[in-house]
Short mmCIF file of C-alpha atoms in Angstrom, two decimals:
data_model
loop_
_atom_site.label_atom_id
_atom_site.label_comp_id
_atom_site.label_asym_id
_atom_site.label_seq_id
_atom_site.Cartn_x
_atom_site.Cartn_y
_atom_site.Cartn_z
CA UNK Z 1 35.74 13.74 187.60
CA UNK Z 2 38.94 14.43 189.93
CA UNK Z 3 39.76 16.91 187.39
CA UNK Z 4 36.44 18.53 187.28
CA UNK Z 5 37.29 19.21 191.19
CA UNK Z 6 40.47 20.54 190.83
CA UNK Z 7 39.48 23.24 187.63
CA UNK Z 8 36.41 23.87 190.38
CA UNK Z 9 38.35 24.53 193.57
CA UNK Z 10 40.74 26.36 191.34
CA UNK Z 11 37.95 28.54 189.76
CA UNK Z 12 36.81 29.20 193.76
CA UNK Z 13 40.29 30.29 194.38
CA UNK Z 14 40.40 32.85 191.57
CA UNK Z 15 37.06 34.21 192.40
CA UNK Z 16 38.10 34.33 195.86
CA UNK Z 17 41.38 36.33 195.03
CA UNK Z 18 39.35 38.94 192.76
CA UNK Z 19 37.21 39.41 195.26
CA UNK Z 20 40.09 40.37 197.86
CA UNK Z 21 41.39 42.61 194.96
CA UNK Z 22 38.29 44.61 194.04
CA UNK Z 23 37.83 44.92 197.94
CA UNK Z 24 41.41 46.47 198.11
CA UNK Z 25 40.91 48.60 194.94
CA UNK Z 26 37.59 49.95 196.61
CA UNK Z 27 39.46 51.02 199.80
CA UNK Z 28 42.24 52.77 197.61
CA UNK Z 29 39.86 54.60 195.72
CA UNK Z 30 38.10 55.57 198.59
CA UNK Z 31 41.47 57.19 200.54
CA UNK Z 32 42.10 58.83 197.08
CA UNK Z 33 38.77 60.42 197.16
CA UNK Z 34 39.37 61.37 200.81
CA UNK Z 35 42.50 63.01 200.34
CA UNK Z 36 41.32 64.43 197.02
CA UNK Z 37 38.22 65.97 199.09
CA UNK Z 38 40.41 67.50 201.90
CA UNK Z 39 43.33 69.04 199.14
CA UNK Z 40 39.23 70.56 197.11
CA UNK Z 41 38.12 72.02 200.61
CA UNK Z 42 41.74 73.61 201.70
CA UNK Z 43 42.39 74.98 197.94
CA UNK Z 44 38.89 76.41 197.32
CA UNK Z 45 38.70 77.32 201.26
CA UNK Z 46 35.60 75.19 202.67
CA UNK Z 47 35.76 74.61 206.19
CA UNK Z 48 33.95 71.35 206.03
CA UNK Z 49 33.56 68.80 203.17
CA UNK Z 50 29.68 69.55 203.55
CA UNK Z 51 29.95 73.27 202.32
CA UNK Z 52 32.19 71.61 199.61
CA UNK Z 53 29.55 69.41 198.53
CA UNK Z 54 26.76 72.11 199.43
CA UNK Z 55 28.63 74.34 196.61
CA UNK Z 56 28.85 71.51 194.02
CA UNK Z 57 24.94 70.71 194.07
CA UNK Z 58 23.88 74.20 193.75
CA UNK Z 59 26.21 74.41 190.41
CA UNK Z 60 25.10 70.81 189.46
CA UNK Z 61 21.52 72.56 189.55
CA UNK Z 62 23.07 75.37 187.56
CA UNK Z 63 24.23 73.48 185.10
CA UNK Z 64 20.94 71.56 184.50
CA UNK Z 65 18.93 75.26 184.27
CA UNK Z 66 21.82 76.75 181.71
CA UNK Z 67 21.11 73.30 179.67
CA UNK Z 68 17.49 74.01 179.82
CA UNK Z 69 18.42 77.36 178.39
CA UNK Z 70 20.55 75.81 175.79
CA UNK Z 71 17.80 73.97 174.32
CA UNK Z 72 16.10 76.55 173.96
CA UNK Z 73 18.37 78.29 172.25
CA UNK Z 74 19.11 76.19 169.71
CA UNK Z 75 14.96 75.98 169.12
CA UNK Z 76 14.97 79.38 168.30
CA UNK Z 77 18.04 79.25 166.25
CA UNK Z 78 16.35 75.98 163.90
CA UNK Z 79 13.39 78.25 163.54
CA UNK Z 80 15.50 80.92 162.09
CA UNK Z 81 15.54 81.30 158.20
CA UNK Z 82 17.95 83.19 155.93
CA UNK Z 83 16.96 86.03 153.70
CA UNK Z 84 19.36 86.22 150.76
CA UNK Z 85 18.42 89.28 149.41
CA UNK Z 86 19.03 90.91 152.52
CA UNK Z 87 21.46 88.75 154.20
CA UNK Z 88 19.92 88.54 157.52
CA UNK Z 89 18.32 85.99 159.70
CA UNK Z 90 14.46 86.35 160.15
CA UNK Z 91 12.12 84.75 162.28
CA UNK Z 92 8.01 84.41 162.48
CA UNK Z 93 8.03 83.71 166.09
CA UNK Z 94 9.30 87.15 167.14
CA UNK Z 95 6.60 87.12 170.29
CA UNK Z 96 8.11 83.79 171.50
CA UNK Z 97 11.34 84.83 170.88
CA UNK Z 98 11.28 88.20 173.06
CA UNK Z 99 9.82 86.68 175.70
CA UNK Z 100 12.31 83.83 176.07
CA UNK Z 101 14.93 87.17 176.21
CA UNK Z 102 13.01 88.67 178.53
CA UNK Z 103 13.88 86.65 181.07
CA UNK Z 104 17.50 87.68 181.46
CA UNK Z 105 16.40 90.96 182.11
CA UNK Z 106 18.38 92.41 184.93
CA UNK Z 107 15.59 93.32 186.85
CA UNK Z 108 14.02 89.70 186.44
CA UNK Z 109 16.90 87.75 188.26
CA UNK Z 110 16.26 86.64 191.41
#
């Protein structure tokens, strides 16, 4: 039994210590971000780490509508079909397919 108490108090110990160490790991990642934030804002030339952060959601949302676009894309491009004798690619959906283009028509962006 005393050495069940000892491998217990010992296992306390250790949790104890990790703890303390992902605690201290936390606050250096956390000054790292901060100083990694502050060298973003003055290279890119944000006043404040809002319009920083301001400037990376609107891309995020970007990103998320040119990925919408992608898929797209690439349904189009499965629905495709090759034409040996005339070494093309053809499609039957040529409706649905022009008016997915239409869309990045100059005068349709907003």
């Amino acid at each position: 039994m005393n050495n069940r108490k000892i491998l217990a108090k010992e296992m306390a110990d250790l949790k104890a210590k990790e703890a303390k160490i992902r605690a201290k790991r936390k606050q250096i990642r956390q000054k790292e971000m901060i100083s990694l934030a502050k060298l973003y804002c003055k290279k890119e030339g944000f006043k404040t780490p809002a319009e920083a952060l301001d400037f990376l959601e609107s891309n995020k949302r970007n990103h998320s509508v040119n990925d919408e676009v992608l898929v797209s894309l690439r349904k189009f491009a499965d629905g495709l079909v090759w034409q040996e004798n005339g070494a093309y690619w053809r499609t039957n959906d040529v409706k649905g397919l022009t008016q997915f283009m239409a869309q990045f028509r100059s005068e349709n962006v907003n």
